[in-house]
Coordinates of C-alpha atoms in Angstrom, one line a residue:
M206 CA 7.3 0.5 8.2
K207 CA 4.6 -1.5 5.7
E208 CA 7.4 -1.9 3.2
R209 CA 10.4 -3.0 5.4
L210 CA 8.6 -5.8 7.0
K211 CA 7.3 -7.0 3.2
Q212 CA 10.7 -7.4 2.5
I213 CA 11.9 -9.6 5.2
Y214 CA 9.5 -11.9 3.9
N215 CA 10.0 -11.5 0.7
H216 CA 13.7 -12.5 0.9
S217 CA 13.1 -15.0 3.9
T218 CA 13.5 -18.6 3.1
F219 CA 10.6 -21.3 3.1
A220 CA 10.7 -22.3 6.6
T221 CA 11.3 -19.2 7.9
K222 CA 7.6 -17.9 6.0
I223 CA 5.6 -21.4 7.9
R224 CA 6.7 -19.7 11.2
Y225 CA 5.8 -16.3 10.1
S226 CA 1.9 -17.2 9.3
Y227 CA 2.1 -19.7 13.3
L228 CA 3.1 -16.0 14.3
I229 CA 0.0 -14.4 12.6
L230 CA -2.3 -16.9 13.7
L231 CA -1.3 -16.5 17.2
I232 CA -1.0 -12.6 17.7
P233 CA -5.2 -11.8 16.9
M234 CA -5.9 -15.3 19.2
A235 CA -3.5 -13.3 22.6
L236 CA -5.0 -9.6 21.9
L237 CA -8.6 -10.5 21.6
L238 CA -8.2 -13.1 25.2
G239 CA -6.1 -10.1 26.8
F240 CA -8.8 -7.3 25.7
C241 CA -11.5 -9.4 27.4
V242 CA -9.8 -10.3 30.6
Y243 CA -8.6 -6.7 30.7
N244 CA -12.5 -5.3 30.7
L245 CA -13.4 -8.3 32.6
L246 CA -11.0 -7.2 35.4
A247 CA -11.8 -3.8 35.1
V248 CA -15.9 -3.9 35.3
N249 CA -15.1 -6.6 38.6
R250 CA -13.1 -3.6 40.2
R251 CA -15.6 -1.3 39.5
Y252 CA -18.5 -3.4 40.9
E253 CA -16.3 -4.1 44.4
D254 CA -15.6 0.0 44.0
M255 CA -20.1 0.7 44.5
I256 CA -20.6 -2.1 46.7
N257 CA -17.9 -0.9 49.3
S258 CA -19.0 2.0 49.0
T259 CA -22.5 1.6 50.4
V260 CA -21.6 -1.2 53.1
I261 CA -19.2 1.8 54.2
A262 CA -21.9 4.4 54.1
S263 CA -24.6 2.4 55.1
E264 CA -23.0 1.5 58.4
F265 CA -22.3 5.5 59.0
S266 CA -25.6 6.2 58.6
L267 CA -26.3 3.2 61.4
D268 CA -24.6 3.9 63.8
F269 CA -23.0 7.8 64.1
K270 CA -26.7 9.7 64.9
K271 CA -26.8 7.0 68.1
D272 CA -23.6 7.2 69.1
F273 CA -22.6 11.4 68.9
D274 CA -25.9 11.9 70.4
Y275 CA -25.4 9.8 72.9
E276 CA -21.7 10.5 73.5
T277 CA -23.3 14.0 73.4
Y278 CA -25.3 13.8 76.0
L279 CA -23.5 12.0 78.2
L280 CA -20.8 15.0 77.9
I281 CA -23.9 17.9 79.2
V282 CA -25.0 15.9 82.4
G283 CA -21.1 15.3 83.4
N284 CA -21.1 11.5 83.1
K285 CA -18.1 12.0 81.1
S286 CA -15.2 14.9 81.0
A287 CA -14.3 16.5 77.9
E288 CA -11.1 14.7 77.6
E289 CA -13.2 11.1 78.0
S290 CA -15.5 12.2 75.4
K291 CA -14.9 10.8 72.1
L292 CA -16.8 13.1 70.1
E293 CA -13.6 14.4 68.7
D294 CA -12.9 11.0 67.6
M295 CA -16.1 9.9 66.1
L296 CA -15.7 13.1 64.2
S297 CA -12.5 12.5 62.7
E298 CA -13.6 8.7 61.7
A299 CA -16.7 10.4 60.0
N300 CA -14.5 12.4 57.7
R301 CA -12.8 9.7 57.1
I302 CA -15.5 7.8 56.0
V303 CA -16.4 10.5 54.0
T304 CA -13.2 11.2 52.3
S305 CA -13.0 7.0 51.1
L306 CA -16.2 7.9 49.9
E307 CA -15.5 10.3 47.7
A308 CA -13.1 8.2 45.8
Y309 CA -15.3 5.2 44.9
T310 CA -18.4 7.4 44.0
D311 CA -18.5 8.8 40.3
S312 CA -22.1 10.1 40.6
K313 CA -22.0 13.8 40.3
E314 CA -25.1 13.9 42.9
N315 CA -23.4 11.4 45.5
S316 CA -20.2 14.2 45.2
Q317 CA -23.0 16.9 46.2
R318 CA -24.6 14.6 49.0
L319 CA -20.9 13.8 50.5
N320 CA -19.7 17.6 50.2
S321 CA -23.6 18.6 53.2
V322 CA -22.1 15.7 54.9
K323 CA -19.1 17.6 55.4
K324 CA -20.7 21.0 56.5
Y325 CA -22.7 18.5 59.0
L326 CA -19.3 17.1 60.2
T327 CA -18.2 20.8 60.5
N328 CA -21.5 22.0 62.6
L329 CA -21.0 19.8 64.9
G330 CA -17.3 20.5 65.6
N331 CA -18.7 23.9 66.3
Y332 CA -21.4 22.1 68.3
Q333 CA -19.0 20.3 70.2
E334 CA -16.8 23.1 71.2
R335 CA -19.5 25.5 72.3
I336 CA -20.7 22.9 74.8
K337 CA -17.2 22.3 76.2
E338 CA -16.7 26.2 76.8
N339 CA -20.0 26.2 78.4
L340 CA -19.6 23.2 80.8
R341 CA -15.9 25.2 81.9
K342 CA -18.1 28.8 82.3
G343 CA -21.2 26.3 84.4
N344 CA -23.9 27.1 85.1
K345 CA -24.8 26.3 81.4
Y346 CA -27.1 23.3 81.7
E347 CA -29.5 24.9 80.1
E348 CA -27.9 26.0 77.3
N349 CA -26.2 23.2 76.2
I350 CA -29.4 20.9 76.6
E351 CA -30.7 23.7 74.3
I352 CA -27.8 23.3 72.1
W353 CA -28.2 19.4 71.9
E354 CA -31.8 18.8 71.5
N355 CA -32.2 21.9 68.9
D356 CA -28.8 21.8 66.8
I357 CA -26.9 18.4 67.6
Q358 CA -30.1 16.0 67.1
I359 CA -31.5 17.9 64.2
V360 CA -28.0 18.1 61.8
T361 CA -27.1 14.4 63.1
S362 CA -30.8 13.9 61.3
L363 CA -29.8 15.5 58.6
L364 CA -26.6 14.1 58.3
R365 CA -28.1 10.5 58.5
E366 CA -30.9 11.3 55.9
S367 CA -28.4 12.8 53.3
V368 CA -25.9 9.2 54.1
S369 CA -29.5 7.4 53.1
Q370 CA -30.2 9.3 50.0
Y371 CA -26.4 8.1 49.3
I372 CA -26.8 4.7 50.0
H373 CA -30.1 4.2 48.0
Y374 CA -28.7 6.5 44.9
E375 CA -25.5 4.0 44.9
I376 CA -27.5 1.2 45.3
R377 CA -29.4 2.4 42.0
D378 CA -26.3 3.1 40.5
I379 CA -25.2 -0.4 41.2
Q380 CA -28.9 -1.5 39.9
R381 CA -28.3 0.0 36.4
S382 CA -24.4 -0.9 36.7
H383 CA -25.6 -4.2 36.6
V384 CA -27.8 -4.2 34.0
E385 CA -25.2 -2.7 31.5
Y386 CA -23.0 -4.9 32.8
Q387 CA -25.0 -7.9 31.2
Q388 CA -25.4 -5.8 28.4
F389 CA -21.7 -5.3 28.4
F390 CA -21.0 -9.4 28.7
M391 CA -23.3 -10.2 25.9
E392 CA -21.9 -6.9 23.3
M393 CA -18.2 -8.9 24.7
L394 CA -20.3 -11.9 23.8
Q395 CA -21.0 -10.9 20.1
F396 CA -17.5 -8.8 19.7
A397 CA -16.0 -12.4 20.5
I398 CA -18.3 -14.4 17.5
I399 CA -17.2 -11.8 15.9
A400 CA -14.1 -11.6 16.5
F401 CA -13.6 -15.6 16.0
A402 CA -15.3 -15.3 12.4
V403 CA -12.8 -12.7 11.4
I404 CA -10.0 -15.2 12.7
F405 CA -11.7 -17.6 11.1
L406 CA -11.4 -15.6 8.0
L407 CA -7.7 -14.6 8.7
V408 CA -6.7 -17.7 8.7
L409 CA -8.7 -18.7 5.5
A410 CA -6.9 -15.9 4.3
L411 CA -3.9 -17.1 5.1
S412 CA -4.0 -20.6 3.3
Y413 CA -4.7 -18.9 0.5
Y414 CA -1.5 -16.2 0.5
I415 CA 1.3 -18.6 2.8
P416 CA 1.2 -21.5 0.2
F417 CA 0.5 -18.9 -3.2
S418 CA 3.7 -16.7 -1.7
I419 CA 5.2 -20.2 -1.8
T420 CA 4.3 -21.4 -5.6
Q421 CA 4.2 -18.1 -7.1
P422 CA 7.5 -17.1 -7.4
I423 CA 8.1 -21.0 -8.8
R424 CA 5.4 -20.2 -11.1
K425 CA 7.0 -17.3 -12.7
L426 CA 10.0 -18.8 -12.5
S427 CA 9.1 -21.5 -14.6
E428 CA 7.1 -18.4 -17.4
V429 CA 10.3 -17.2 -17.7
T430 CA 12.3 -20.2 -18.3
D431 CA 8.9 -21.1 -21.2
Q432 CA 9.5 -17.6 -22.6
V433 CA 13.3 -18.6 -23.1
A434 CA 12.6 -21.9 -25.0
K435 CA 10.5 -20.3 -27.0
G436 CA 13.4 -18.4 -27.9
N437 CA 12.4 -14.7 -26.4
L438 CA 16.1 -13.7 -24.9
S439 CA 14.1 -10.1 -23.5
V440 CA 12.5 -12.0 -20.1
R441 CA 14.5 -11.2 -17.3
S442 CA 13.3 -13.0 -14.1
E443 CA 12.8 -10.3 -11.6
V444 CA 11.4 -13.1 -8.7
R445 CA 12.6 -11.8 -5.4
S446 CA 10.3 -13.2 -3.2
G447 CA 12.1 -16.7 -0.8
A448 CA 15.6 -16.4 -0.7
E449 CA 16.0 -20.2 -2.5
V450 CA 14.1 -18.7 -5.5
S451 CA 16.2 -15.6 -5.9
I452 CA 19.2 -17.4 -6.3
L453 CA 17.8 -19.1 -9.0
S454 CA 16.4 -16.1 -10.3
D455 CA 19.9 -15.0 -10.6
S456 CA 21.6 -17.7 -12.1
L457 CA 18.3 -17.8 -14.6
N458 CA 18.9 -14.0 -15.8
T459 CA 22.8 -14.3 -16.1
M460 CA 22.6 -17.2 -18.6
I461 CA 20.1 -15.4 -20.6
D462 CA 23.0 -12.2 -20.7
K463 CA 25.0 -14.9 -21.5
I464 CA 23.2 -16.3 -24.4
N465 CA 22.7 -12.5 -25.7
Q466 CA 25.9 -11.4 -25.7
L467 CA 27.1 -15.0 -28.0
L468 CA 23.8 -14.0 -30.2
D469 CA 25.5 -10.2 -30.2
Q470 CA 28.4 -11.2 -31.6
V471 CA 27.0 -13.0 -34.5
T472 CA 25.0 -10.8 -35.7
K473 CA 27.8 -7.9 -34.9
E474 CA 29.6 -10.7 -37.6
Q475 CA 26.3 -10.4 -39.6
I476 CA 26.2 -6.6 -39.6
R477 CA 29.6 -6.7 -40.8
L478 CA 28.9 -8.9 -44.1
R479 CA 26.1 -6.7 -44.8
K480 CA 27.9 -3.3 -44.7
A481 CA 30.4 -5.3 -47.0
E482 CA 27.9 -5.8 -49.0
F483 CA 26.7 -2.2 -48.8
A484 CA 29.6 -1.1 -49.7
L485 CA 30.3 -3.2 -52.7
L486 CA 26.1 -1.8 -53.9
Q487 CA 28.4 1.6 -53.6
A488 CA 31.3 0.8 -55.8
Q489 CA 28.7 -0.1 -58.2
I490 CA 27.1 2.8 -58.1
N491 CA 30.0 5.3 -58.1
P492 CA 31.8 4.5 -61.7
H493 CA 28.1 4.7 -63.1
F494 CA 27.6 8.2 -62.2
L495 CA 31.7 8.6 -63.0
Y496 CA 30.8 7.8 -66.5
N497 CA 28.4 10.5 -67.1
T498 CA 30.3 13.1 -65.2
L499 CA 33.6 13.0 -67.6
D500 CA 31.3 12.2 -70.9
A501 CA 29.8 15.9 -70.1
I502 CA 33.1 17.4 -69.7
I503 CA 34.1 16.0 -72.2
W504 CA 30.9 17.8 -74.0
L505 CA 32.3 21.1 -72.7
A506 CA 36.1 20.6 -73.2
E507 CA 34.2 19.5 -77.2
A508 CA 32.7 23.5 -76.8
G509 CA 35.0 25.3 -75.6
E510 CA 34.0 25.8 -72.1
K511 CA 36.9 26.4 -70.3
K512 CA 35.8 27.5 -66.8
Q513 CA 33.3 25.4 -66.5
V514 CA 35.6 22.2 -66.8
V515 CA 37.8 24.1 -64.1
H516 CA 34.5 23.8 -62.3
M517 CA 33.1 20.5 -63.1
V518 CA 36.9 19.1 -62.8
G519 CA 36.8 20.6 -58.9
S520 CA 33.5 19.6 -58.0
L521 CA 33.5 15.6 -59.1
S522 CA 37.7 15.7 -57.4
E523 CA 36.0 16.9 -54.0
F524 CA 32.8 14.3 -54.8
F525 CA 35.1 11.9 -54.6
R526 CA 37.3 12.5 -52.0
A527 CA 33.8 13.0 -49.5
S528 CA 33.0 9.6 -50.6
L529 CA 36.7 8.1 -49.9
N530 CA 37.0 9.8 -46.5
Q531 CA 39.9 7.8 -45.8
G532 CA 37.3 4.9 -45.3
K533 CA 35.1 5.8 -42.8
D534 CA 31.3 4.5 -42.6
I535 CA 30.4 7.3 -40.1
I536 CA 31.2 11.2 -40.9
S537 CA 30.0 14.4 -40.3
I538 CA 27.1 16.2 -41.3
K539 CA 29.3 19.1 -42.3
E540 CA 31.6 16.6 -44.2
E541 CA 28.2 14.7 -45.9
L542 CA 27.1 18.1 -46.5
L543 CA 29.8 19.2 -48.5
H544 CA 29.3 16.1 -50.6
V545 CA 26.0 16.6 -51.8
R546 CA 27.2 19.7 -52.7
S547 CA 29.7 18.3 -55.0
Y548 CA 27.0 16.2 -56.4
L549 CA 24.3 18.7 -57.0
E550 CA 26.8 21.2 -58.4
I551 CA 28.1 18.7 -61.5
Q552 CA 25.0 17.9 -61.8
Q553 CA 23.4 21.5 -62.4
V554 CA 25.9 21.4 -65.1
R555 CA 24.5 18.5 -66.7
Y556 CA 20.5 20.1 -65.7
Q557 CA 21.3 23.2 -65.8
D558 CA 17.7 23.9 -67.2
I559 CA 15.7 22.7 -64.9
L560 CA 17.4 22.3 -61.8
Q561 CA 17.9 24.4 -59.1
Y562 CA 19.0 23.7 -55.1
E563 CA 19.0 25.0 -51.5
I564 CA 21.1 23.9 -49.1
R565 CA 20.3 25.7 -45.3
V566 CA 21.3 23.5 -42.7
P567 CA 22.3 25.3 -39.4
E568 CA 26.0 25.0 -38.1
E569 CA 24.6 23.7 -35.1
F570 CA 24.7 20.6 -36.4
Y571 CA 27.4 20.2 -38.6
Q572 CA 29.1 18.0 -35.5
Y573 CA 26.2 15.5 -35.6
R574 CA 27.2 12.1 -37.3
I575 CA 25.8 10.4 -40.7
P576 CA 26.5 7.4 -42.2
K577 CA 28.7 8.5 -45.6
I578 CA 26.6 8.8 -48.4
T579 CA 23.1 9.8 -47.4
I580 CA 21.6 12.6 -48.6
Q581 CA 23.1 12.3 -52.5
P582 CA 20.7 8.8 -53.6
I583 CA 17.8 10.1 -51.8
V584 CA 19.3 14.2 -54.1
E585 CA 19.5 11.4 -56.9
N586 CA 16.4 10.4 -56.5
A587 CA 14.5 13.4 -56.2
L588 CA 16.3 14.2 -59.5
Y589 CA 15.7 11.4 -61.6
H590 CA 12.4 11.1 -61.0
G591 CA 10.7 14.1 -59.7
I592 CA 12.1 16.8 -61.0
K593 CA 12.8 15.1 -64.7
N594 CA 9.5 13.4 -65.1
K595 CA 7.9 17.1 -64.1
R596 CA 9.2 18.4 -67.7
G597 CA 9.8 21.5 -66.0
P598 CA 12.1 23.7 -63.6
G599 CA 12.5 22.6 -60.3
R600 CA 13.9 22.7 -56.8
I601 CA 15.8 20.6 -55.1
W602 CA 15.8 22.2 -50.5
I603 CA 17.6 20.8 -48.3
Y604 CA 17.3 21.4 -44.5
A605 CA 17.2 20.1 -40.8
E606 CA 15.0 20.4 -38.2
Q607 CA 15.4 19.8 -34.4
E608 CA 12.8 17.5 -32.9
E609 CA 12.5 15.8 -29.1
G610 CA 15.7 12.7 -28.4
C611 CA 16.8 13.3 -32.4
F612 CA 17.0 15.7 -35.7
V613 CA 16.4 15.5 -39.1
L614 CA 17.0 16.3 -42.6
K615 CA 15.1 16.9 -45.0
V616 CA 14.9 16.5 -48.4
E617 CA 12.2 18.2 -49.9
D618 CA 12.0 18.6 -54.6
N619 CA 8.8 20.7 -55.9
G620 CA 8.9 17.6 -59.2
I621 CA 6.1 15.1 -60.3
G622 CA 5.4 13.8 -56.5
I623 CA 4.2 9.6 -56.2
R624 CA 0.8 8.7 -56.2
K625 CA -0.5 7.1 -53.6
E626 CA -0.7 3.3 -54.1
R627 CA 3.1 3.8 -55.5
L628 CA 4.0 5.5 -52.5
I629 CA 3.0 2.8 -50.3
Q630 CA 4.5 0.3 -52.1
V631 CA 7.9 1.9 -51.8
Q632 CA 7.6 2.7 -48.1
D633 CA 6.2 -1.0 -47.7
G634 CA 9.5 -1.9 -50.0
I635 CA 11.9 0.6 -47.8
R636 CA 10.9 -0.5 -44.5
Y637 CA 10.1 -4.1 -44.5
Q638 CA 12.2 -5.8 -46.8
A639 CA 14.6 -5.9 -50.2
P640 CA 12.8 -4.2 -52.5
T641 CA 14.0 -6.0 -56.3
E642 CA 13.1 -2.0 -57.7
K643 CA 16.4 -0.9 -58.8
D644 CA 14.9 2.6 -58.3
I645 CA 13.9 1.9 -54.8
Y646 CA 16.7 -0.1 -53.3
G647 CA 19.2 2.8 -53.4
L648 CA 16.2 4.3 -51.2
Y649 CA 16.3 0.8 -48.8
N650 CA 20.6 1.3 -48.4
V651 CA 19.9 3.9 -47.2
N652 CA 17.6 3.4 -44.8
E653 CA 19.3 0.1 -43.3
R654 CA 22.3 1.0 -43.0
I655 CA 20.7 4.4 -40.8
R656 CA 18.8 1.3 -38.9
L657 CA 21.9 -0.8 -38.9
N658 CA 24.3 1.8 -37.4
F659 CA 22.1 3.9 -34.8
G660 CA 19.0 1.5 -33.9
E661 CA 15.5 0.5 -35.3
D662 CA 13.9 4.1 -34.7
Y663 CA 15.5 6.2 -37.0
G664 CA 15.9 5.8 -41.0
I665 CA 14.1 8.0 -43.9
F666 CA 10.3 8.2 -44.2
I667 CA 8.5 9.6 -47.5
K668 CA 5.9 12.1 -47.8
S669 CA 4.1 12.7 -51.3
T670 CA 1.7 14.1 -53.1
Y671 CA 1.0 13.3 -56.8
E672 CA 1.9 16.8 -58.6
K673 CA 3.2 18.7 -56.5
G674 CA 6.2 17.4 -55.2
T675 CA 8.3 14.9 -52.4
V676 CA 9.7 15.2 -48.8
V677 CA 12.4 12.5 -47.4
S678 CA 12.7 13.1 -44.0
I679 CA 16.1 11.2 -42.6
M680 CA 15.6 10.7 -38.5
L681 CA 19.2 10.7 -37.2
P682 CA 20.0 10.8 -33.2
C683 CA 21.9 14.2 -31.8
E684 CA 24.7 12.9 -31.5
E685 CA 28.7 13.8 -32.3

C-alpha cells in the first residue's frame, strides 16, 4: 500500500503534488480536533451520568422510608384497604429506580449495595403480603403492628442506610472524577501542545520535501544532460517523479540511444578496417612460414627422406586448408586445433631433437568458437622464445579448462620463461598499446582480435617464471 501511494505521488503532475501537500496538512489537524471533541463529549457524558445517579438516589433515600412506613401503617389501622394501598406501586417504582442506578454506577461496592437494596425491597414485599394475609383473617392487629415495628421499619432503615452509603460513595467518586477530569484536561492541553508541535514540524518537513520532490527530478535530469555533453553516452535518465519530467526523461533516453546507434555504426566500420589490417598482417606472416617449411622439405628430399617429405607436405596442405577455411574469421575449436596440430607436426620435423608436444582438449569444447589462427602464434612464441632459448629439449602442452561463464585454452611450455621486468613489459604491450616489437606484436594481434569479436572481458593472459616456463591463457566465451 505504501509503495502504491508512493508510485501515485511520483507519477503525479506538479500541480497535483501541491494539492496533496494541502491535504496532508489538513488531515492531522482534523484528526486532532476530532480526538479532542470525542474525549470531551465522553467525559461530559460520564460526569452527567454520575450526577443523575446521585440525584435519583437522593430522592429515593429522602422519601421512600417515610412514605412506605406511613402507607403501611394506614393499611394496618384500616384507613386504607389493600386495594387502595400504594405499597405495590411504591415497591415497583423503587425496583425500577434501583435497576436504573445499576446502569449508572461503575463501582463494584456500589453495585453490591444496590443488590442489598433489592433484597430489602423483596423482604418488604414479603412483609406486605403477610400483613395483607393477616387482614384477611382478621383479629391480627397486634401481629401486624409487630411486623410493622420490628420488620418493616428496620428494613426501611437499612434500605435508607444502604442508599445513603451509595450516595456517599457516588459523591466521593464524583469528587475523585473531578480531580481526574482536571488532570485529564491538563493532559489534553499537553497533548494538544505536543500535537501542534508535531504538526508544525510536519509542516516544516513538507515545506522542504514537496519543493524538493519537484526540483530533484529536474536536477537529476540536468546531471544526465551534463554527462551526455561531456561525452558519457552510457548514462540513462531514471527520473520517474513527475509526469512532465518523465516525458522529458524518456525523450532524453531515446536521443542517447540514437546517438549510440550512430556511434556503433562508426565503430563497426573501424572494426572492419582493423580486421582488414590484421588479415594483411596474417598474409605477411604465412609466406615467411611457408619459405622455411619448403626449405625443410627440399632438405628432406635431398636427404632421401621420402616418407617424411610426404608427411610434411600433407601437414603443410592441412595447415593452409585450415588457415584459409573458406574465408571465415571465426571457426570452431576443433578446426583451430587441427590447424595448430599441422603446424606442430611440421615444426617437429624441423626441431625433432628439442620439440615434443601434447594436445589434450576434451571433445565437449570442440564446438566452441575462436578467432582463426589464435593458438598458432602463441605456440610459435613458445617454440622460438621459450624452448629454443632453453638450449635443450622442451615440451609444449595445449589443454582447456571450464570456468564460470567462459572456458580457457592454455598453451604451456617448459622453456626458458620470462624475467619479471620483461613480463611486465609484455603484458602492458599486449593489453594497453600496440607494441613496435615484432615478438610481442603477434600476441597483441591475437588479443585484439579476441577482444574485437567477443568483448573486453576476453583475451590472452600470460604467467611466466624465469628458467621454469610460461603459461598463456586464452579466455573465450562458451558460445557454440
